[in-house]
XYZ file of C-alpha atoms in Angstrom:
499
model
C -0.100 -0.050 0.007
C 2.897 2.264 0.448
C 4.026 1.939 -2.997
C 0.511 3.156 -4.270
C 1.066 6.306 -6.119
C 4.721 5.936 -5.349
C 6.268 8.017 -8.326
C 3.518 10.508 -7.664
C 4.434 10.788 -4.032
C 8.138 10.962 -4.511
C 7.668 13.627 -7.123
C 5.545 15.531 -4.589
C 8.184 15.291 -1.984
C 10.967 16.263 -4.399
C 8.787 19.432 -5.069
C 8.374 20.187 -1.321
C 12.252 20.008 -0.897
C 12.758 22.173 -3.979
C 13.011 25.935 -3.492
C 10.940 28.141 -5.862
C 12.912 31.055 -7.087
C 11.585 34.082 -8.864
C 13.066 36.987 -10.695
C 11.599 40.486 -9.802
C 11.637 42.684 -12.772
C 9.319 41.663 -15.576
C 8.255 38.581 -13.810
C 6.927 39.116 -10.296
C 6.513 42.833 -11.411
C 5.207 43.850 -14.858
C 7.545 46.537 -14.940
C 11.500 47.065 -14.565
C 12.215 48.727 -10.948
C 15.265 50.508 -12.405
C 13.239 52.316 -14.995
C 10.572 52.890 -12.511
C 12.929 54.605 -9.984
C 14.614 56.799 -12.822
C 10.937 58.138 -13.595
C 10.076 58.429 -9.982
C 13.185 60.396 -9.087
C 12.498 62.822 -11.916
C 8.814 63.094 -11.032
C 9.601 63.636 -7.324
C 12.116 66.231 -7.669
C 11.268 67.784 -11.106
C 14.316 69.300 -12.887
C 16.520 68.503 -10.149
C 15.513 64.842 -10.330
C 15.985 64.710 -14.194
C 19.494 66.138 -13.739
C 20.129 63.762 -10.985
C 19.065 60.825 -13.316
C 21.266 62.106 -16.093
C 24.124 62.603 -13.554
C 23.893 58.840 -12.244
C 23.971 57.428 -15.725
C 26.885 59.615 -16.836
C 28.830 58.940 -13.665
C 28.394 55.234 -13.312
C 28.160 54.374 -17.309
C 27.971 50.625 -17.967
C 28.389 49.800 -14.300
C 24.714 48.579 -13.835
C 24.922 47.402 -10.196
C 26.347 50.870 -9.293
C 23.705 52.537 -11.339
C 20.905 50.526 -9.540
C 22.662 51.136 -6.118
C 22.638 54.777 -6.591
C 18.862 55.323 -7.419
C 17.978 52.999 -4.697
C 19.906 55.282 -2.387
C 17.779 58.285 -3.576
C 14.263 56.727 -4.030
C 12.549 53.218 -3.754
C 9.297 52.800 -5.627
C 6.253 52.300 -3.197
C 5.838 48.512 -3.461
C 2.295 48.988 -2.669
C 1.634 50.652 -5.837
C 3.539 48.615 -8.088
C 1.760 46.277 -10.703
C 2.311 42.586 -9.852
C 1.709 39.721 -12.034
C -1.103 37.878 -10.293
C -0.463 34.422 -11.720
C 3.210 34.587 -10.136
C 1.673 35.847 -6.758
C -0.579 32.835 -6.893
C 2.247 30.314 -7.360
C 4.161 31.656 -4.522
C 1.051 31.460 -2.260
C 0.518 27.686 -3.554
C 4.327 27.120 -2.863
C 4.132 28.603 0.865
C 0.862 26.419 1.357
C 2.944 23.343 0.564
C 5.748 24.315 2.829
C 8.236 25.015 0.053
C 11.008 27.617 0.507
C 10.517 30.751 -1.482
C 13.266 32.763 -2.836
C 13.197 36.370 -4.595
C 16.532 36.344 -6.555
C 16.946 39.215 -8.888
C 19.495 41.699 -10.627
C 17.376 44.503 -9.172
C 19.003 46.315 -6.174
C 18.720 44.634 -2.752
C 17.093 47.140 -1.238
C 14.320 47.300 -3.814
C 13.807 43.779 -3.768
C 13.640 43.647 0.015
C 10.968 46.376 0.099
C 8.830 44.337 -2.220
C 9.256 41.148 -0.340
C 8.460 43.021 3.010
C 5.415 44.282 1.391
C 4.251 40.843 -0.130
C 5.308 38.753 2.910
C 5.838 35.755 0.535
C 9.586 35.088 0.374
C 11.893 33.250 2.841
C 15.001 34.727 1.347
C 15.882 37.846 -0.827
C 18.910 38.148 -3.062
C 19.618 41.277 -4.984
C 22.668 43.190 -6.669
C 24.359 44.933 -4.149
C 26.162 47.822 -5.855
C 29.418 45.732 -6.724
C 28.018 42.625 -8.233
C 25.102 42.603 -10.800
C 23.119 39.509 -10.012
C 22.139 38.203 -13.180
C 22.753 35.174 -15.636
C 25.665 32.786 -14.670
C 26.101 34.696 -11.336
C 22.495 34.107 -10.252
C 22.715 30.434 -11.288
C 26.012 29.828 -9.508
C 24.384 31.567 -6.378
C 21.304 29.395 -6.438
C 23.197 26.137 -7.111
C 25.465 26.894 -4.242
C 22.596 27.600 -1.801
C 20.363 24.700 -2.949
C 22.464 22.301 -4.812
C 22.481 21.304 -8.594
C 18.726 21.338 -9.616
C 17.789 22.099 -5.998
C 15.446 24.904 -7.285
C 12.654 25.687 -9.744
C 12.916 29.097 -11.395
C 10.629 31.496 -12.900
C 11.748 34.585 -14.899
C 11.028 36.433 -17.997
C 14.375 37.433 -20.014
C 16.756 35.716 -22.386
C 19.458 36.470 -19.988
C 18.070 34.045 -17.581
C 18.699 31.028 -19.753
C 21.840 29.847 -17.637
C 19.615 29.984 -14.583
C 16.893 27.960 -16.116
C 19.422 25.218 -17.287
C 20.769 24.879 -13.590
C 17.043 24.628 -12.286
C 15.202 21.518 -11.770
C 12.064 23.002 -13.642
C 11.941 26.085 -15.724
C 8.899 28.544 -16.138
C 8.414 31.886 -17.846
C 6.108 34.729 -16.666
C 5.301 37.491 -19.184
C 8.176 36.415 -21.505
C 8.459 37.526 -25.254
C 7.712 34.608 -27.675
C 11.202 34.337 -28.649
C 12.243 33.861 -25.190
C 9.895 31.021 -24.693
C 10.938 29.216 -27.749
C 14.453 29.356 -26.903
C 13.873 28.112 -23.611
C 11.745 25.312 -25.122
C 14.503 24.391 -27.418
C 16.981 24.376 -24.660
C 14.979 21.987 -22.336
C 14.331 19.805 -25.178
C 17.936 19.558 -26.137
C 18.563 18.435 -22.595
C 15.895 15.947 -22.351
C 14.111 17.841 -19.525
C 10.541 18.631 -18.914
C 8.786 20.925 -21.114
C 8.743 24.608 -19.487
C 5.525 26.177 -18.464
C 4.780 29.548 -19.806
C 2.696 31.688 -17.194
C 0.822 34.916 -18.535
C 2.627 35.016 -21.826
C 2.733 38.368 -23.539
C -0.107 39.085 -26.070
C 0.829 38.849 -29.592
C -0.183 40.286 -33.184
C -2.609 43.135 -32.987
C -3.364 42.502 -29.260
C 0.339 43.340 -28.651
C -0.025 46.547 -30.430
C -3.354 47.843 -28.596
C -1.615 48.743 -25.479
C 0.811 51.176 -27.497
C -2.056 52.754 -29.270
C -3.820 53.284 -26.017
C -0.601 54.878 -24.330
C -0.848 57.543 -27.523
C -4.327 58.349 -26.244
C -5.886 58.636 -29.809
C -9.406 59.617 -28.261
C -7.608 63.010 -27.017
C -7.000 63.926 -30.800
C -10.433 65.130 -30.792
C -9.346 68.195 -28.988
C -7.037 69.247 -31.929
C -10.041 70.147 -34.021
C -9.540 73.221 -32.179
C -6.753 73.974 -34.684
C -9.531 74.222 -37.302
C -11.498 76.964 -35.442
C -9.487 79.990 -36.868
C -10.259 78.809 -40.476
C -13.838 78.116 -39.367
C -14.150 81.520 -37.950
C -13.113 83.054 -41.058
C -15.811 81.062 -43.108
C -12.987 80.260 -45.511
C -12.772 76.607 -46.919
C -10.074 77.499 -49.547
C -7.999 74.291 -50.325
C -4.743 75.852 -49.410
C -6.166 76.787 -45.891
C -7.915 73.413 -45.418
C -4.523 71.673 -46.225
C -2.474 74.060 -43.843
C -5.015 73.732 -40.985
C -5.397 69.690 -41.380
C -1.632 69.548 -41.591
C -1.249 71.502 -38.471
C -3.913 69.441 -36.763
C -1.960 66.186 -37.711
C 1.267 67.699 -36.328
C -0.527 68.546 -32.863
C -2.018 64.917 -32.661
C 1.439 63.419 -32.906
C 3.170 66.048 -30.659
C 0.132 65.716 -28.209
C 0.688 61.953 -28.010
C 4.274 62.389 -27.107
C 3.568 64.787 -24.297
C 0.824 62.281 -22.869
C 3.380 59.548 -23.167
C 5.922 61.363 -21.238
C 3.509 62.793 -18.696
C 2.277 59.276 -18.053
C 5.913 58.263 -17.353
C 6.493 61.021 -14.967
C 2.893 60.371 -13.267
C 3.308 56.658 -12.706
C 2.900 56.502 -9.065
C -0.126 59.063 -8.930
C -1.753 57.286 -11.749
C -1.811 53.935 -9.822
C -3.272 55.639 -6.866
C -6.299 56.731 -9.013
C -9.341 54.603 -9.427
C -9.260 54.887 -13.302
C -5.962 56.211 -14.330
C -4.218 52.970 -12.763
C -5.525 51.187 -15.895
C -3.324 53.293 -18.376
C -0.854 51.146 -19.995
C 2.431 52.455 -18.326
C 0.802 52.471 -14.951
C -0.401 49.036 -15.415
C 2.796 47.686 -16.714
C 1.284 46.740 -20.157
C 4.052 48.844 -22.028
C 7.709 49.128 -20.582
C 8.822 52.557 -19.641
C 11.966 52.531 -21.570
C 9.814 51.710 -24.702
C 7.659 54.670 -23.795
C 10.683 57.014 -23.968
C 11.297 55.734 -27.667
C 7.603 56.198 -28.422
C 7.729 59.904 -27.084
C 10.781 60.683 -29.178
C 9.532 59.094 -32.313
C 6.106 60.976 -32.114
C 7.800 64.344 -31.171
C 10.265 64.134 -33.982
C 7.579 63.209 -36.577
C 5.039 65.998 -35.230
C 7.685 68.761 -35.141
C 8.689 67.769 -38.726
C 5.229 67.793 -39.950
C 4.533 71.153 -38.263
C 7.727 72.631 -39.883
C 6.246 71.663 -43.153
C 3.424 73.992 -42.638
C 5.473 77.020 -41.585
C 7.993 78.089 -39.237
C 5.702 79.969 -36.748
C 3.427 76.757 -36.566
C 6.661 74.756 -35.752
C 7.398 77.265 -32.915
C 3.935 77.133 -31.519
C 3.978 73.221 -31.685
C 7.291 73.165 -29.838
C 5.980 75.438 -27.286
C 2.956 73.268 -26.826
C 5.082 70.351 -26.223
C 7.386 72.239 -23.702
C 4.447 73.458 -22.003
C 3.218 70.074 -20.742
C 6.711 68.868 -19.873
C 7.153 71.962 -17.570
C 3.616 71.149 -16.233
C 4.376 67.540 -15.616
C 7.892 68.544 -13.990
C 6.679 71.493 -11.965
C 3.447 73.289 -12.502
C 1.212 70.375 -12.018
C 1.737 70.722 -8.090
C 1.216 74.399 -7.989
C -2.029 75.904 -6.930
C -4.199 77.652 -9.781
C -1.132 77.712 -12.110
C -1.859 74.318 -13.486
C -5.442 75.046 -14.132
C -4.246 78.085 -16.242
C -1.700 76.000 -18.060
C -4.391 73.464 -19.057
C -6.582 76.225 -20.421
C -3.514 77.703 -22.158
C -2.882 74.402 -23.790
C -6.133 74.538 -25.587
C -5.496 78.028 -26.643
C -2.232 76.973 -28.120
C -4.111 74.743 -30.570
C -6.104 77.731 -31.819
C -2.780 79.703 -31.989
C -1.345 77.162 -34.383
C -4.337 77.015 -36.541
C -4.060 80.769 -36.961
C -0.466 80.524 -37.704
C -1.080 77.895 -40.377
C -3.334 80.437 -42.093
C -0.827 83.292 -41.866
C -1.717 84.425 -38.436
C -5.275 85.535 -38.309
C -7.125 85.044 -34.841
C -10.177 87.074 -33.928
C -9.573 88.598 -30.454
C -13.244 87.724 -29.748
C -12.670 83.979 -30.381
C -9.244 84.077 -28.270
C -11.097 85.760 -25.376
C -14.209 83.420 -25.443
C -11.814 80.329 -25.974
C -9.650 81.354 -22.779
C -12.572 81.660 -20.399
C -14.358 78.673 -21.691
C -11.368 76.495 -21.688
C -10.478 77.742 -18.166
C -13.857 76.630 -17.094
C -13.271 73.127 -18.472
C -9.630 73.018 -16.877
C -11.180 74.005 -13.467
C -13.881 71.156 -14.038
C -11.377 68.761 -14.594
C -9.816 69.516 -11.134
C -13.387 69.617 -9.725
C -13.840 65.961 -10.778
C -10.560 64.685 -9.344
C -11.698 66.367 -5.904
C -15.019 64.838 -6.180
C -13.353 61.414 -6.488
C -10.912 62.091 -3.852
C -13.831 63.165 -1.362
C -15.656 59.990 -2.497
C -12.743 57.564 -1.857
C -11.806 59.180 1.429
C -8.616 60.438 0.048
C -7.422 64.026 1.346
C -6.926 65.521 -2.088
C -6.167 64.877 -5.789
C -3.272 62.639 -6.032
C 0.033 64.361 -7.198
C -1.721 67.641 -7.245
C -1.614 70.541 -4.665
C -5.450 70.554 -3.899
C -7.050 69.606 -0.681
C -10.498 68.133 -0.688
C -11.620 71.295 1.038
C -10.818 73.213 -2.087
C -13.740 71.670 -4.086
C -15.864 74.711 -3.519
C -13.490 77.229 -4.721
C -12.576 75.163 -7.615
C -16.147 74.736 -8.409
C -16.811 78.473 -8.240
C -13.985 78.971 -10.692
C -15.244 76.634 -13.042
C -18.756 78.273 -13.034
C -17.509 81.765 -13.269
C -14.935 81.261 -16.025
C -17.777 79.492 -17.785
C -20.249 82.366 -17.432
C -17.798 85.019 -18.460
C -17.351 82.922 -21.800
C -21.027 83.368 -22.448
C -20.631 87.112 -21.682
C -18.088 87.399 -24.085
C -20.046 85.428 -26.622
C -23.061 87.723 -26.137
C -20.771 91.006 -26.587
C -19.296 89.429 -29.686
C -22.720 89.292 -31.416
C -22.784 93.180 -31.443
C -19.047 93.377 -32.806
C -18.473 94.745 -36.291
C -16.872 91.252 -37.515
C -20.333 89.686 -36.949
C -22.073 92.363 -38.958
C -19.804 91.601 -41.750
C -19.863 87.894 -41.493
C -23.598 86.951 -40.923
C -26.661 87.874 -43.048
C -28.879 87.890 -39.738
C -26.817 88.360 -36.725
C -29.709 88.564 -34.288
C -30.377 84.790 -34.839
C -26.912 84.257 -33.053
C -28.829 85.159 -29.697
C -29.872 81.763 -29.608
C -26.194 80.512 -28.863
C -25.739 82.089 -25.438
C -28.421 80.514 -23.845
C -27.528 77.038 -24.988
C -23.847 77.725 -24.031
C -25.011 78.821 -20.521
C -27.014 75.591 -20.092
C -24.241 73.309 -21.253
C -21.619 74.850 -18.816
C -24.102 74.778 -15.844
C -25.038 71.061 -16.731
C -21.450 70.014 -16.792
C -20.557 71.742 -13.496
C -23.614 69.830 -11.997
C -22.568 66.454 -13.221
C -18.824 67.095 -12.059
C -20.414 67.972 -8.648
C -22.300 64.793 -8.591
C -19.312 62.639 -9.410
C -21.057 61.585 -12.846
C -18.144 62.857 -15.164
C -14.830 61.314 -16.305
C -11.629 63.000 -15.648
C -11.592 65.195 -18.760
C -14.712 67.246 -19.401
C -14.044 67.470 -23.006
C -13.826 63.648 -23.604
C -17.115 63.296 -21.481
C -18.802 65.920 -23.748
C -17.819 63.705 -26.902
C -19.492 60.921 -25.451
C -22.585 62.781 -23.999
C -25.553 62.837 -26.386
C -26.812 66.067 -24.594
C -23.687 67.847 -25.244
C -23.804 66.676 -28.949
C -27.458 68.010 -29.088
C -26.172 71.413 -27.627
C -23.352 71.688 -30.099
C -25.719 70.675 -33.095
C -28.232 73.358 -31.675
C -25.454 76.026 -31.507
C -24.136 75.228 -34.958
C -27.813 75.468 -36.239
C -28.230 79.022 -34.891
C -24.804 79.804 -36.408
C -25.862 78.402 -40.004
C -29.155 80.096 -39.737
C -27.784 83.328 -38.962
C -25.292 83.120 -41.943
C -27.812 82.017 -44.610
C -31.153 83.218 -43.624
């Protein structure tokens, strides 16, 4: 009877006696902790942090262990907010339940690895790089063999550089590995006559693999760049040359805006992960590596500025300013009271200025004044929405911002006041000489201010009730009543032009 199921029993005993070793970066975590530390340092200290990152990389050069140690001495990412791979966590819990020894062994700095291990409480031992030795490849295989004997451990990792460790392990498994890494491990195990490795949570392939990169560019935000076309529409001019110039400028803004969103998301990782919706963004969720995000940002910026220069140098200058402004916002101004709201409103206005530059620099002062106040209202609503979310979740303020929950009343008043002033500017515009020259029946335009007043008031009320997404412009694009309001205002404008 003692031999019944003997091989399975012996296999189970062997598994219990075998340690389970897990890599940190890309395996237990969906991100690389070194890249995370670099962006966290830049986000925390602003320009000084950026200079510190550059200084570390220049001073340490190719000494990876020293680079990691320098970053760990300055900042350690909050382990409670990092994106973990749930399938690997489950394997660790199962191993602990069976009484197996669990080991976190990683090329990441020891202090970072220890912080993660202390947070999870799932590891018996932690081994990481120490500033002198970069614990990877052959070095990691030698350490684990020394500690647990030949094939005395199972190993889960994600990178091709871990092949020597997999070869020294009793059983190998990947987690979040690229397809070519998984194939290389399959071939190595087959050549050695070892059991086929297990592939946990493999990376998506084909079009599914591209989807997070597209999301990181935030194409839904490109709708805002239709503002580039407003100067052309305000002239009531659809000359082919004007249409081509304005459309090219709008395309340039789409690319540069995506570059700015990518960089902003990389600098806002920790705050985004504390947010109920933003934590699903590709970089915050670990769906796109941060280093690839840098490459994306550079490529998009280069393509956008090249396209803007093809329109004219002035459009190029404004587009460059548009990219620099969000960068300054991400590094400094987002943590400053009121200035951040003014900056957000200014970014909307820059779109219109670019459209005016594309046409040879014509922008009605009435349109500029109307837009500035309306955009200031929308920017204040954005902060209002964040503070409503914070109050609902019991947080003291908007994550990563200078606002407190008690500021909600003041921010709401700013949104209302700026929105109502934009309605006043529109009403005054109806009596301007420009209107008399452009419209056949200008009195019909009086139907627009009441609709705009209603629309602004409704958005403020929805934001106050917590029924608005983070961006009021994107909310309006999905809101049927906003579409109806816009169509009504457009109808009055068309009627005033032709009746």
